Coordinates of C-alpha atoms and ligand atoms in Angstrom, one line a residue:
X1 CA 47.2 66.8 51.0
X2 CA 50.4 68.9 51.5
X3 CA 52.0 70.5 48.7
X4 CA 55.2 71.7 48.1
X5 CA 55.9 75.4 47.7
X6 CA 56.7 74.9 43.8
X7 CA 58.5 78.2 43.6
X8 CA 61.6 75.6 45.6
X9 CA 61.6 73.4 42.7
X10 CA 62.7 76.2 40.5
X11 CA 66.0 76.5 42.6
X12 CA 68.9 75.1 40.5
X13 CA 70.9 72.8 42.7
X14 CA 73.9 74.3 44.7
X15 CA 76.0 72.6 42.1
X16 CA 79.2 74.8 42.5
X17 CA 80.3 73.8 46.0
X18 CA 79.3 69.9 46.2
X19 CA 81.3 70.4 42.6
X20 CA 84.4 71.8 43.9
X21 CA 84.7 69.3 47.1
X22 CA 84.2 66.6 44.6
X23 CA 86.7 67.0 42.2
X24 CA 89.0 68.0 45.4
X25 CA 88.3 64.6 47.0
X26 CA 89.1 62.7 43.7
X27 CA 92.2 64.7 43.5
X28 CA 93.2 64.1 47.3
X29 CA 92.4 60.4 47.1
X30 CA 94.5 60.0 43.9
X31 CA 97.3 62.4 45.8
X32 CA 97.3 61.5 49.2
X33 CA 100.6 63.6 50.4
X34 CA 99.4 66.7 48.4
X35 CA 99.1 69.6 50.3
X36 CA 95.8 71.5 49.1
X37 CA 94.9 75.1 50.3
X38 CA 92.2 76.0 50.0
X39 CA 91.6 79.7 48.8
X40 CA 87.6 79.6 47.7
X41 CA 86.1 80.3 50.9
X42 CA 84.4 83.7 51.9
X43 CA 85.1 82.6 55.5
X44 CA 87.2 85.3 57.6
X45 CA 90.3 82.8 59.7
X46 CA 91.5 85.5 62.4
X47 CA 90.1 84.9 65.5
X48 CA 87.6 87.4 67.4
X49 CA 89.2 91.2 68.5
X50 CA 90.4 90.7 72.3
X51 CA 88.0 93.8 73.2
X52 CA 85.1 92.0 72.0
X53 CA 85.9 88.4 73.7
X54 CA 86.3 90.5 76.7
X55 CA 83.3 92.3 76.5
X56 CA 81.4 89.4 75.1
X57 CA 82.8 87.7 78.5
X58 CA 81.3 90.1 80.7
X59 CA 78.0 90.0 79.3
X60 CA 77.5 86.5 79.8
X61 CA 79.2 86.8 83.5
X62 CA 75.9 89.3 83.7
X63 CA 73.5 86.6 82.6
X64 CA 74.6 84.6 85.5
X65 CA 73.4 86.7 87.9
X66 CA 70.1 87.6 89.0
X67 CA 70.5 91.3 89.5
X68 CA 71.5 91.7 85.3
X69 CA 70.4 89.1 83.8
X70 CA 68.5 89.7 80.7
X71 CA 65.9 87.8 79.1
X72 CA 64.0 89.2 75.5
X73 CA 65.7 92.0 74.5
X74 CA 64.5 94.2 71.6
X75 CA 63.6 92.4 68.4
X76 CA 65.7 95.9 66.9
X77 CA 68.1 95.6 68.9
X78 CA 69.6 96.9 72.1
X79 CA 70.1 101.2 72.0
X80 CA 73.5 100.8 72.9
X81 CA 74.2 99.3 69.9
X82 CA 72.0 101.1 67.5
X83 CA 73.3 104.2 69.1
X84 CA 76.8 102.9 68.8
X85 CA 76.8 102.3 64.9
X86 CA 74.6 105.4 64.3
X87 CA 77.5 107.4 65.9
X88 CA 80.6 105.3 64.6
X89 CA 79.3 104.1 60.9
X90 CA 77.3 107.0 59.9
X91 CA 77.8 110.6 62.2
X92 CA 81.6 110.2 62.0
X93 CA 81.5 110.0 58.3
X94 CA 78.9 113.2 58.2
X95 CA 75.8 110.7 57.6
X96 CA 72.8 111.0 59.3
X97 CA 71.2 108.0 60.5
X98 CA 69.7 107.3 63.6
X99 CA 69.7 104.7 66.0
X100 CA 65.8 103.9 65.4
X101 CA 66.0 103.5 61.5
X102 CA 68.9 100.5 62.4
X103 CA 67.8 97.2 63.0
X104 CA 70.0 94.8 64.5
X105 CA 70.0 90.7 63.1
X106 CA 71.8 87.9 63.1
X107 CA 73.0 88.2 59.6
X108 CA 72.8 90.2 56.3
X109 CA 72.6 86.8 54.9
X110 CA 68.9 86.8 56.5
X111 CA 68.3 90.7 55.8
X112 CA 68.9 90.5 52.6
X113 CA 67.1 87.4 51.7
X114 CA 64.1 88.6 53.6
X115 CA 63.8 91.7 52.6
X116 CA 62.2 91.1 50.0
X117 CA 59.2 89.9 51.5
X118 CA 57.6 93.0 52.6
X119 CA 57.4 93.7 48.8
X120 CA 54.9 92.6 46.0
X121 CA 55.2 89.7 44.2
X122 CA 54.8 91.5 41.1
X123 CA 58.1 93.8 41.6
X124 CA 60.5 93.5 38.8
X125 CA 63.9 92.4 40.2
X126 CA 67.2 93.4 39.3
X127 CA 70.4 91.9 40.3
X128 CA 73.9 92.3 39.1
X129 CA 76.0 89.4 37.8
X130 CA 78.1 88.0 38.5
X131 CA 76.3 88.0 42.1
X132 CA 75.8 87.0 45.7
X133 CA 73.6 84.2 45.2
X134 CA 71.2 84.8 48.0
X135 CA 69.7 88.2 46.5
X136 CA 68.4 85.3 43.4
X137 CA 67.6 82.7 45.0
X138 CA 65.3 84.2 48.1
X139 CA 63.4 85.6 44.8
X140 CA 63.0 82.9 43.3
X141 CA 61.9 81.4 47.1
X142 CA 59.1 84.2 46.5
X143 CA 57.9 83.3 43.4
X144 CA 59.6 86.6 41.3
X145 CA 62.1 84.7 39.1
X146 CA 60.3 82.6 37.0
X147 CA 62.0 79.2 35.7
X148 CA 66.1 79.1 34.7
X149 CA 67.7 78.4 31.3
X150 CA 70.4 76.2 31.2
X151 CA 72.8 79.0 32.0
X152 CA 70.9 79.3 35.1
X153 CA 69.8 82.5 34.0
X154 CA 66.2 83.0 35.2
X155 CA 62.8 84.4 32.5
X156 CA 61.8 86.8 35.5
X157 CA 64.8 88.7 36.5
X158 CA 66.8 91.3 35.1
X159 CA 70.4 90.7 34.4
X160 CA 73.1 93.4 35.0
X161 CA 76.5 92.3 33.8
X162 CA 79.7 93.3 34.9
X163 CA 82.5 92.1 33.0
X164 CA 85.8 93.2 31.7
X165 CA 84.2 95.2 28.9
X166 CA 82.0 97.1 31.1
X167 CA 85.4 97.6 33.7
X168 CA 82.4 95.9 36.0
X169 CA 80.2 99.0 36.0
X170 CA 76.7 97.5 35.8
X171 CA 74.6 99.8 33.1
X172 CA 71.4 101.4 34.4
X173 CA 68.9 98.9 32.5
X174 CA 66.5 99.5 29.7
X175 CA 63.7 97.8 30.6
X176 CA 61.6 98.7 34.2
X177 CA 62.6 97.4 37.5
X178 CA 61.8 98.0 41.0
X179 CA 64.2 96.3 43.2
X180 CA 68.0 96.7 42.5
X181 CA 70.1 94.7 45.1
X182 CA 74.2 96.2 44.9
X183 CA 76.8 94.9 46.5
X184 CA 80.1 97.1 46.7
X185 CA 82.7 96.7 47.7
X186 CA 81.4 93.9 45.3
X187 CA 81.3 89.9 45.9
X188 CA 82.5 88.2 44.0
X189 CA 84.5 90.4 41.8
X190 CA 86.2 92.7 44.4
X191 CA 85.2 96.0 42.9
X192 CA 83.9 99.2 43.7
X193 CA 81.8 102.0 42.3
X194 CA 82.6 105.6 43.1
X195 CA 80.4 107.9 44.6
X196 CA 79.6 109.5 41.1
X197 CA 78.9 106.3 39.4
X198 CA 76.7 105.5 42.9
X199 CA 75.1 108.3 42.5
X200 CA 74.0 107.4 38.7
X201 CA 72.0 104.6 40.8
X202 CA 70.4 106.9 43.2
X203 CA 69.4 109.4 40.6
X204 CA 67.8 106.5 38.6
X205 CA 65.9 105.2 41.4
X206 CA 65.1 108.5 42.4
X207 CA 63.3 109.1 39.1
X208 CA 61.8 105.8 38.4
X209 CA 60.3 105.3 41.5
X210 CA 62.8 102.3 42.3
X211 CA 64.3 100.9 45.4
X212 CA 68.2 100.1 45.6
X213 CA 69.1 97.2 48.3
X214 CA 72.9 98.2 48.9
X215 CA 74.7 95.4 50.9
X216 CA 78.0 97.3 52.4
X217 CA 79.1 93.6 54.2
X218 CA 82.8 94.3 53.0
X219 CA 82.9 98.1 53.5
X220 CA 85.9 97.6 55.8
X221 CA 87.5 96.5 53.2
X222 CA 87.9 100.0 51.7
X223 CA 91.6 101.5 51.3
X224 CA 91.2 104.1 48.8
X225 CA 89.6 107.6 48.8
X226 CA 86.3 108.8 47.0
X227 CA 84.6 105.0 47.3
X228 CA 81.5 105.9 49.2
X229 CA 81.4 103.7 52.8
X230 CA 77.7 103.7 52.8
X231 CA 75.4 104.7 50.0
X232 CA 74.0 107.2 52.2
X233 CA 76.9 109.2 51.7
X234 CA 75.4 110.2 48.4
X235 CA 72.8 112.8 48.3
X236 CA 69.4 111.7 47.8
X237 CA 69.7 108.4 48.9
X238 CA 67.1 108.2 51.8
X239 CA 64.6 108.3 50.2
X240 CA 65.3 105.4 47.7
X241 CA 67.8 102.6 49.5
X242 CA 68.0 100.1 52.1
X243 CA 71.6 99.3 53.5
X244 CA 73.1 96.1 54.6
X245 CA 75.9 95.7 56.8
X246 CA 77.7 92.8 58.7
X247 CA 80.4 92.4 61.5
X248 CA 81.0 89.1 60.4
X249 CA 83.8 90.3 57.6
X250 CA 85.1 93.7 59.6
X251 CA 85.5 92.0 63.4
X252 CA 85.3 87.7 62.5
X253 CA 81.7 87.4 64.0
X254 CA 80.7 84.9 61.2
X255 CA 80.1 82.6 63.7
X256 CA 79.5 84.6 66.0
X257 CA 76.8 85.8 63.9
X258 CA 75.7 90.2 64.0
X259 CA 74.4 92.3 61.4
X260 CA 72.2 95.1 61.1
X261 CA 69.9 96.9 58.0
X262 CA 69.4 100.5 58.1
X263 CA 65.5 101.7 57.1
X264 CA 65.6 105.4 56.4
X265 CA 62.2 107.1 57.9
X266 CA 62.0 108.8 54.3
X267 CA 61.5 105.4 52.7
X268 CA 57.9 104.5 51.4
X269 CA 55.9 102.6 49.0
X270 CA 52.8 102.6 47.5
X271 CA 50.2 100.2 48.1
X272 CA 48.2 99.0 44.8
X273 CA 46.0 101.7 45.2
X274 CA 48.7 104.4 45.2
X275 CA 48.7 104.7 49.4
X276 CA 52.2 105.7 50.7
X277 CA 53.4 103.1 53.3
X278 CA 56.0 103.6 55.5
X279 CA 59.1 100.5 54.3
X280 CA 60.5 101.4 58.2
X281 CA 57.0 100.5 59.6
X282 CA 56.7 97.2 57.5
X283 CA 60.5 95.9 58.1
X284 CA 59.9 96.7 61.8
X285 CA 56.5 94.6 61.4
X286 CA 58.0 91.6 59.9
X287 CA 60.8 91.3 62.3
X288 CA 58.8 91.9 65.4
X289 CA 56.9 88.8 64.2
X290 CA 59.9 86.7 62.9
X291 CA 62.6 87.4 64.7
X292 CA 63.1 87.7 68.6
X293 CA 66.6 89.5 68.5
X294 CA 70.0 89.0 68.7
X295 CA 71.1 87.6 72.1
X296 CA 72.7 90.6 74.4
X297 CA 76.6 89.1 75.7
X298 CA 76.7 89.1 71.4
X299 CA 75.2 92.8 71.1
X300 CA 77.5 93.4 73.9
X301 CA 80.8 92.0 72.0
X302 CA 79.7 94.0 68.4
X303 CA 79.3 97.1 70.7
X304 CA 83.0 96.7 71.4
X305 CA 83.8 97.0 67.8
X306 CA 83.4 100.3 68.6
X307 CA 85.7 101.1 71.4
X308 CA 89.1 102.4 70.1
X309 CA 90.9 98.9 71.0
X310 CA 88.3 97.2 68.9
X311 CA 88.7 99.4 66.2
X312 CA 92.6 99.1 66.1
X313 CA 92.6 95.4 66.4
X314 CA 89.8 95.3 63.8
X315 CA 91.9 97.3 61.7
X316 CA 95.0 95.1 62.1
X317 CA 93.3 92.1 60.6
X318 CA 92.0 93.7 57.7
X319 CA 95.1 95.0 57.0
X320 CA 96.5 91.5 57.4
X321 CA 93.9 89.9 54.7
X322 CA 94.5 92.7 52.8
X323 CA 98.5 92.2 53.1
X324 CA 97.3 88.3 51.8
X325 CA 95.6 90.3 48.6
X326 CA 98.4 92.5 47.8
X327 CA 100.8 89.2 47.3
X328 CA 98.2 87.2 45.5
X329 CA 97.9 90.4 42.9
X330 CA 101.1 90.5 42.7
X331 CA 102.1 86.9 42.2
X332 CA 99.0 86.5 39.5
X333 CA 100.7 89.6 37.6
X334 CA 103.9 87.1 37.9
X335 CA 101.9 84.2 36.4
X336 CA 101.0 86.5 33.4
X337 CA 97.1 86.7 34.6
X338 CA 94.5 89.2 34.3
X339 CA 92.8 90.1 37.6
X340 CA 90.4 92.7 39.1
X341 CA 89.7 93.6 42.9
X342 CA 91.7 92.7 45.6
X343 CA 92.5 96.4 46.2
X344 CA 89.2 97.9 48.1
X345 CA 87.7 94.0 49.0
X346 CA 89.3 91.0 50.2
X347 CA 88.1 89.5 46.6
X348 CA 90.6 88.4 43.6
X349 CA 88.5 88.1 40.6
X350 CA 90.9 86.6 37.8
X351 CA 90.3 86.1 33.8
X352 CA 90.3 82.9 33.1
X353 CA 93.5 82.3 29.8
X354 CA 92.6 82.7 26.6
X355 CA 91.0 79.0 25.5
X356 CA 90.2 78.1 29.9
X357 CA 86.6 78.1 31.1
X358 CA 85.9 78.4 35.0
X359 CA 86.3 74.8 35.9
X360 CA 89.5 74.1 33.5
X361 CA 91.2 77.1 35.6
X362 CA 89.9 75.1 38.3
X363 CA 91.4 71.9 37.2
X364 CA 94.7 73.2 36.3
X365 CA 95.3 75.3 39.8
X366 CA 94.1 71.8 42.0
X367 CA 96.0 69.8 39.8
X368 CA 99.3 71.9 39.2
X369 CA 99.5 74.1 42.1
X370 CA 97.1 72.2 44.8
X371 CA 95.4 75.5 44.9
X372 CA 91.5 75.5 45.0
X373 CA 89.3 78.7 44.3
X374 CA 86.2 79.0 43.0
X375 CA 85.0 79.0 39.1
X376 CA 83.6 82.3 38.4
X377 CA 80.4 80.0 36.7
X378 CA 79.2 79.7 40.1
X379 CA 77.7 83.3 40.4
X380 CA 75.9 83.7 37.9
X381 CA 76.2 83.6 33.3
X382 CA 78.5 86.7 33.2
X383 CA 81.2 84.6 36.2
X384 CA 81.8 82.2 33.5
X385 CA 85.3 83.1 32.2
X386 CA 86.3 84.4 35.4
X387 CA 87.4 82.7 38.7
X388 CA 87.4 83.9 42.7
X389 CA 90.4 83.5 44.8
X390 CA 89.7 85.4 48.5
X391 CA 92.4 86.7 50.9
X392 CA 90.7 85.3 54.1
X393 CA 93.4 82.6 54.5
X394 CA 96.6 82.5 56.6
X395 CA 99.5 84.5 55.5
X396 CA 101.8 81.3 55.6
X397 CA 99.2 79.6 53.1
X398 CA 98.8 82.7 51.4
X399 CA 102.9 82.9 50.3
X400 CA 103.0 79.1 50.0
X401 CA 100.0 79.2 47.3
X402 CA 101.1 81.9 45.3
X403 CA 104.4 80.9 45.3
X404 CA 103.0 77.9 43.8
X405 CA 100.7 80.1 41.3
X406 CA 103.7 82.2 40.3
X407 CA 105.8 79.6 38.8
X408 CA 102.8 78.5 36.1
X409 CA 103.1 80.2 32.8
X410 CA 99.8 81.0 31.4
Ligands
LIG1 N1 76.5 89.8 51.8 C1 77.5 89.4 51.1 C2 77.8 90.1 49.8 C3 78.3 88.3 51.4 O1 79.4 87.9 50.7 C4 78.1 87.6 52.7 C5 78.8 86.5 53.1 O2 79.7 85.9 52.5 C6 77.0 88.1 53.4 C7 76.2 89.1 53.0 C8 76.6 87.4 54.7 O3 76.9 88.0 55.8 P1 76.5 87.5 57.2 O4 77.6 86.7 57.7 O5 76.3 88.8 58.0 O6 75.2 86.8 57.1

């Protein structure tokens, strides 16, 4: 008989978001003409750069003809692209990468929930939290998480948290671990680490024998000087961390869909019986036999990310979501609220008022300014208290809600 992979049944339910569009379509169907925006989503709302429609054009105007079309490509990717982001991402900023430790996918969403399948079950995991919910739950997937408490806080995995008291600086933990997934510019919370409190993490992977999985997917994002791009940028970090990076957030390809992980040659593991084995080698394995590559007219359009049109009309929307962020900071500061992010990340990460848990913020912003976000309960134990509004929206809705948000008193 079939049985069930009862690592699944250890998932908690995706509460959060059936949640949210609940209580918004009881609110909707009680208020018919109110006008709800919607400011939860990690969805980006500009459309695609005009140099990568235009190249994306051309490279399907190539598939229809004999003489270029292409069929398989690389399962890595094509070397005009790897070459392309080992140039622009890394050599510009004095990194050095190169184009065969970059492996081109359809997502970090996939990278980094399959990471962590070319490493033993028995590896202690570590993971921030609030956090990204994908790093947890592909664990659990795997069988490393153990059951939840009724926090959702699961026996197997170690717990960073970054709250207010810590100004959302995880501490390096006490207890043994072997896989740290980071995500800075950080979502949910919008924060950053600097490269010296980066380069605490590397130094402690570096002498524990760990392995940090950095997802960079809103690096973009970054405004200010001295907040590392890429955690490559601090010394020492070859040998110990895997990087994850996305065009869906810096050029609007989340549905287009293009991503890419960088595997440092220097990065190995040992085997149960202390063998070193190359992590390049086994990622390159595991995607050769999983994945069959992205298709070319879209490695052809991420390519054009590249090309100094791309990268000024790139620019040009980030600086427009980031425009959005500026005016929700400063209308929360209005409304008397504490907030974090929003300055380096496309991520406002509010306190909840004194007395308010997640969802009763949520309550009172649907039902007094028809303004939905998401309850900070939804990442993870240490989110509860806290609540996400993102700057992906339009800049109309942007005013309009915070306009709204401004003239509560909290
Ligand atoms: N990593 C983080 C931290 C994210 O927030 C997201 C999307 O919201 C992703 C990865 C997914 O990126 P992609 O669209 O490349 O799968």
């Amino acid at each position: 008989m079939v049985t069930v992979n009862e690592n699944y049944l250890l998932l908690k339910s995706s509460y959060i978001f059936s949640e949210i569009n609940r209580r918004v379509e009881e609110f909707q169907r009680k208020n018919p003409d109110a006008d709800i925006i919607r400011m939860g989503i990690g969805d980006v709302t500009r459309p695609l750069p005009e140099a990568v429609v235009e190249a994306f054009h051309r490279a399907v105007d190539e598939m229809a003809e004999e003489e270029t079309f292409r069929g398989y490509g690389p399962e890595q990717g094509y070397p005009f692209l790897r070459e392309a982001i080992a140039e622009n991402d890394y050599a510009s900023r004095g990194v050095d990468i190169t184009a065969d430790e970059i492996f081109i996918s359809d997502g970090a969403k996939c990278d980094t929930g399959n990471i962590q399948e070319i490493f033993g079950l028995d590896n202690v995991v570590a993971v921030t939290d609030p956090v990204y919910p994908v790093y947890v739950e592909s664990n659990v997937m795997a069988g490393r998480a153990g059951p939840a408490d009724d926090d959702g806080r699961y026996s197997g995995l170690v717990y960073l948290p970054c709250t207010e008291e810590n100004s959302f600086i995880p501490s390096l933990p006490e207890e043994r671990v072997d896989l740290i997934y980071l995500c800075y510019p950080n979502n949910p919370t919008g924060t950053t680490l600097t490269e010296k409190q980066l380069a605490e993490w590397v130094d402690y992977a570096r002498d524990s024998g760990s392995l940090i999985l950095f997802d960079a997917a809103y690096e973009a994002y970054i405004q200010e000087d001295g907040i590392p791009h890429s955690i490559y940028e601090v010394e020492g970090a070859r040998e110990v961390a895997i990087e994850f990076r996305s065009f869906s957030k810096n050029a609007g390809f989340t549905g287009t869909r293009c991503a890419f992980t960088v595997v440092p040659e220097e990065l190995e593991v040992p085997d149960s019986s202390g063998r070193m084995h190359s992590v390049r080698e086994l990622w390159n394995r595991r995607q050769t036999t999983k994945f069959n590559g992205v298709s070319y007219p879209v490695q052809r359009a991420a390519e054009a990310v590249y090309t100094p049109e791309g990268q000024r009309e790139i620019r040009e929307s980030i600086d427009y979501y980031m425009e959005n962020a500026r005016i929700i900071r400063e209308s929360l500061e209005r409304a008397g609220l504490r907030y974090y992010g929003g300055v380096n990340a496309p991520y406002i990460w509010i306190r909840t008022p004194e007395g308010m848990d997640s969802w009763q913020f949520f309550d009172t912003l649907l039902n007094d300014a028809e303004v939905v976000g998401t309850p900070g309960s939804g990442f993870g134990p240490s989110g509860e208290g806290y609540f996400r509004l993102t700057a992906f929206n339009s800049f109309r809705n942007t005013v309009k809600a915070m306009e709204r948000i401004s003239e509560l008193s909290f």
